Amino acid sequence: MQEGIRIASLSDAPRLLELTHRAYESIRELGLQFPAASADLEMVNNNITNNLC
């Protein structure tokens, strides 16, 4: 498997959401209100569409 960095596409959204939830698990456990910690698929899609992700 070749690794690389690229700009995300909408087809990446479900995997990116899973990765984000795993990355921010400790933030949620602390009860901190950080948008990425409670992201949903719509938020991820909006981020991919409107920003470099």
mmCIF file of N, CA and C in Angstrom:
data_model
loop_
_atom_site.group_PDB
_atom_site.id
_atom_site.type_symbol
_atom_site.label_atom_id
_atom_site.label_comp_id
_atom_site.label_asym_id
_atom_site.label_seq_id
_atom_site.Cartn_x
_atom_site.Cartn_y
_atom_site.Cartn_z
ATOM 1 N N MET A 1 0.831 -1.172 0.000
ATOM 2 C CA MET A 1 0.000 0.000 0.000
ATOM 3 C C MET A 1 0.882 1.243 0.000
ATOM 4 N N GLN A 2 0.606 2.127 -0.900
ATOM 5 C CA GLN A 2 1.356 3.372 -0.986
ATOM 6 C C GLN A 2 0.666 4.443 -0.142
ATOM 7 N N GLU A 3 1.441 5.115 0.686
ATOM 8 C CA GLU A 3 0.887 6.181 1.512
ATOM 9 C C GLU A 3 1.172 7.525 0.858
ATOM 10 N N GLY A 4 0.259 8.461 1.071
ATOM 11 C CA GLY A 4 0.452 9.794 0.539
ATOM 12 C C GLY A 4 -0.552 10.745 1.155
ATOM 13 N N ILE A 5 -0.357 11.991 0.874
ATOM 14 C CA ILE A 5 -1.271 13.019 1.346
ATOM 15 C C ILE A 5 -1.955 13.615 0.134
ATOM 16 N N ARG A 6 -3.272 13.787 0.230
ATOM 17 C CA ARG A 6 -4.031 14.379 -0.860
ATOM 18 C C ARG A 6 -5.226 15.117 -0.280
ATOM 19 N N ILE A 7 -5.848 15.912 -1.077
ATOM 20 C CA ILE A 7 -7.055 16.612 -0.670
ATOM 21 C C ILE A 7 -8.202 15.606 -0.638
ATOM 22 N N ALA A 8 -8.995 15.659 0.423
ATOM 23 C CA ALA A 8 -10.115 14.728 0.584
ATOM 24 C C ALA A 8 -11.219 15.024 -0.426
ATOM 25 N N SER A 9 -11.928 13.988 -0.811
ATOM 26 C CA SER A 9 -13.116 14.127 -1.657
ATOM 27 C C SER A 9 -14.328 13.663 -0.849
ATOM 28 N N LEU A 10 -15.513 13.931 -1.361
ATOM 29 C CA LEU A 10 -16.727 13.546 -0.640
ATOM 30 C C LEU A 10 -16.805 12.040 -0.393
ATOM 31 N N SER A 11 -16.197 11.260 -1.248
ATOM 32 C CA SER A 11 -16.208 9.808 -1.027
ATOM 33 C C SER A 11 -15.373 9.409 0.191
ATOM 34 N N ASP A 12 -14.511 10.302 0.654
ATOM 35 C CA ASP A 12 -13.695 10.053 1.842
ATOM 36 C C ASP A 12 -14.429 10.389 3.140
ATOM 37 N N ALA A 13 -15.568 11.054 3.044
ATOM 38 C CA ALA A 13 -16.251 11.582 4.224
ATOM 39 C C ALA A 13 -16.538 10.535 5.310
ATOM 40 N N PRO A 14 -17.083 9.371 4.991
ATOM 41 C CA PRO A 14 -17.356 8.407 6.067
ATOM 42 C C PRO A 14 -16.094 7.978 6.820
ATOM 43 N N ARG A 15 -15.028 7.745 6.116
ATOM 44 C CA ARG A 15 -13.765 7.338 6.767
ATOM 45 C C ARG A 15 -13.180 8.502 7.560
ATOM 46 N N LEU A 16 -13.272 9.701 7.018
ATOM 47 C CA LEU A 16 -12.772 10.874 7.722
ATOM 48 C C LEU A 16 -13.569 11.123 9.002
ATOM 49 N N LEU A 17 -14.859 10.898 8.949
ATOM 50 C CA LEU A 17 -15.696 11.035 10.144
ATOM 51 C C LEU A 17 -15.266 10.026 11.214
ATOM 52 N N GLU A 18 -15.049 8.793 10.806
ATOM 53 C CA GLU A 18 -14.592 7.763 11.753
ATOM 54 C C GLU A 18 -13.254 8.152 12.375
ATOM 55 N N LEU A 19 -12.339 8.613 11.564
ATOM 56 C CA LEU A 19 -11.023 9.026 12.045
ATOM 57 C C LEU A 19 -11.142 10.204 13.016
ATOM 58 N N THR A 20 -11.990 11.164 12.692
ATOM 59 C CA THR A 20 -12.194 12.333 13.548
ATOM 60 C C THR A 20 -12.773 11.924 14.887
ATOM 61 N N HIS A 21 -13.758 11.033 14.875
ATOM 62 C CA HIS A 21 -14.352 10.576 16.136
ATOM 63 C C HIS A 21 -13.324 9.860 17.000
ATOM 64 N N ARG A 22 -12.483 9.062 16.390
ATOM 65 C CA ARG A 22 -11.444 8.368 17.153
ATOM 66 C C ARG A 22 -10.429 9.359 17.708
ATOM 67 N N ALA A 23 -10.065 10.358 16.909
ATOM 68 C CA ALA A 23 -9.055 11.328 17.326
ATOM 69 C C ALA A 23 -9.535 12.208 18.476
ATOM 70 N N TYR A 24 -10.819 12.504 18.506
ATOM 71 C CA TYR A 24 -11.361 13.408 19.522
ATOM 72 C C TYR A 24 -12.085 12.677 20.657
ATOM 73 N N GLU A 25 -11.880 11.388 20.766
ATOM 74 C CA GLU A 25 -12.551 10.614 21.808
ATOM 75 C C GLU A 25 -12.248 11.153 23.208
ATOM 76 N N SER A 26 -10.987 11.462 23.477
ATOM 77 C CA SER A 26 -10.630 11.947 24.818
ATOM 78 C C SER A 26 -11.245 13.318 25.099
ATOM 79 N N ILE A 27 -11.413 14.139 24.077
ATOM 80 C CA ILE A 27 -12.057 15.451 24.239
ATOM 81 C C ILE A 27 -13.515 15.250 24.660
ATOM 82 N N ARG A 28 -14.207 14.322 23.996
ATOM 83 C CA ARG A 28 -15.602 14.028 24.359
ATOM 84 C C ARG A 28 -15.689 13.486 25.780
ATOM 85 N N GLU A 29 -14.767 12.595 26.145
ATOM 86 C CA GLU A 29 -14.777 12.016 27.488
ATOM 87 C C GLU A 29 -14.599 13.085 28.564
ATOM 88 N N LEU A 30 -13.861 14.147 28.240
ATOM 89 C CA LEU A 30 -13.668 15.246 29.186
ATOM 90 C C LEU A 30 -14.865 16.188 29.221
ATOM 91 N N GLY A 31 -15.791 16.004 28.301
ATOM 92 C CA GLY A 31 -16.983 16.842 28.256
ATOM 93 C C GLY A 31 -16.748 18.206 27.638
ATOM 94 N N LEU A 32 -15.639 18.363 26.913
ATOM 95 C CA LEU A 32 -15.343 19.637 26.276
ATOM 96 C C LEU A 32 -16.192 19.800 25.021
ATOM 97 N N GLN A 33 -16.694 20.987 24.814
ATOM 98 C CA GLN A 33 -17.545 21.281 23.665
ATOM 99 C C GLN A 33 -16.685 21.804 22.519
ATOM 100 N N PHE A 34 -16.207 20.912 21.683
ATOM 101 C CA PHE A 34 -15.381 21.252 20.536
ATOM 102 C C PHE A 34 -16.093 20.702 19.308
ATOM 103 N N PRO A 35 -16.378 21.535 18.307
ATOM 104 C CA PRO A 35 -17.199 21.087 17.174
ATOM 105 C C PRO A 35 -16.728 19.777 16.519
ATOM 106 N N ALA A 36 -15.446 19.632 16.308
ATOM 107 C CA ALA A 36 -14.959 18.420 15.649
ATOM 108 C C ALA A 36 -15.205 17.168 16.487
ATOM 109 N N ALA A 37 -15.267 17.329 17.794
ATOM 110 C CA ALA A 37 -15.470 16.179 18.680
ATOM 111 C C ALA A 37 -16.851 15.562 18.509
ATOM 112 N N SER A 38 -17.794 16.357 18.057
ATOM 113 C CA SER A 38 -19.155 15.843 17.862
ATOM 114 C C SER A 38 -19.604 15.991 16.405
ATOM 115 N N ALA A 39 -18.656 15.933 15.503
ATOM 116 C CA ALA A 39 -18.958 16.085 14.077
ATOM 117 C C ALA A 39 -19.909 15.001 13.590
ATOM 118 N N ASP A 40 -20.694 15.356 12.583
ATOM 119 C CA ASP A 40 -21.531 14.368 11.912
ATOM 120 C C ASP A 40 -21.154 14.380 10.432
ATOM 121 N N LEU A 41 -21.774 13.500 9.670
ATOM 122 C CA LEU A 41 -21.412 13.367 8.261
ATOM 123 C C LEU A 41 -21.669 14.662 7.491
ATOM 124 N N GLU A 42 -22.726 15.372 7.814
ATOM 125 C CA GLU A 42 -23.017 16.635 7.136
ATOM 126 C C GLU A 42 -21.900 17.652 7.382
ATOM 127 N N MET A 43 -21.405 17.724 8.607
ATOM 128 C CA MET A 43 -20.323 18.655 8.926
ATOM 129 C C MET A 43 -19.052 18.297 8.152
ATOM 130 N N VAL A 44 -18.748 17.017 8.078
ATOM 131 C CA VAL A 44 -17.562 16.572 7.347
ATOM 132 C C VAL A 44 -17.717 16.885 5.860
ATOM 133 N N ASN A 45 -18.886 16.607 5.299
ATOM 134 C CA ASN A 45 -19.127 16.924 3.887
ATOM 135 C C ASN A 45 -18.976 18.417 3.627
ATOM 136 N N ASN A 46 -19.505 19.248 4.518
ATOM 137 C CA ASN A 46 -19.373 20.694 4.360
ATOM 138 C C ASN A 46 -17.910 21.122 4.431
ATOM 139 N N ASN A 47 -17.174 20.526 5.333
ATOM 140 C CA ASN A 47 -15.761 20.861 5.448
ATOM 141 C C ASN A 47 -14.992 20.481 4.186
ATOM 142 N N ILE A 48 -15.262 19.313 3.668
ATOM 143 C CA ILE A 48 -14.581 18.873 2.443
ATOM 144 C C ILE A 48 -14.958 19.784 1.276
ATOM 145 N N THR A 49 -16.213 20.164 1.184
ATOM 146 C CA THR A 49 -16.685 21.000 0.078
ATOM 147 C C THR A 49 -16.163 22.427 0.145
ATOM 148 N N ASN A 50 -16.082 22.979 1.345
ATOM 149 C CA ASN A 50 -15.796 24.409 1.492
ATOM 150 C C ASN A 50 -14.374 24.741 1.920
ATOM 151 N N ASN A 51 -13.571 23.742 2.231
ATOM 152 C CA ASN A 51 -12.195 23.967 2.714
ATOM 153 C C ASN A 51 -11.268 22.935 2.125
ATOM 154 N N LEU A 52 -9.989 23.195 2.226
ATOM 155 C CA LEU A 52 -9.006 22.169 1.893
ATOM 156 C C LEU A 52 -8.952 21.219 3.067
ATOM 157 N N CYS A 53 -9.220 19.995 2.810
ATOM 158 C CA CYS A 53 -9.286 19.002 3.880
ATOM 159 C C CYS A 53 -8.433 17.812 3.507
#
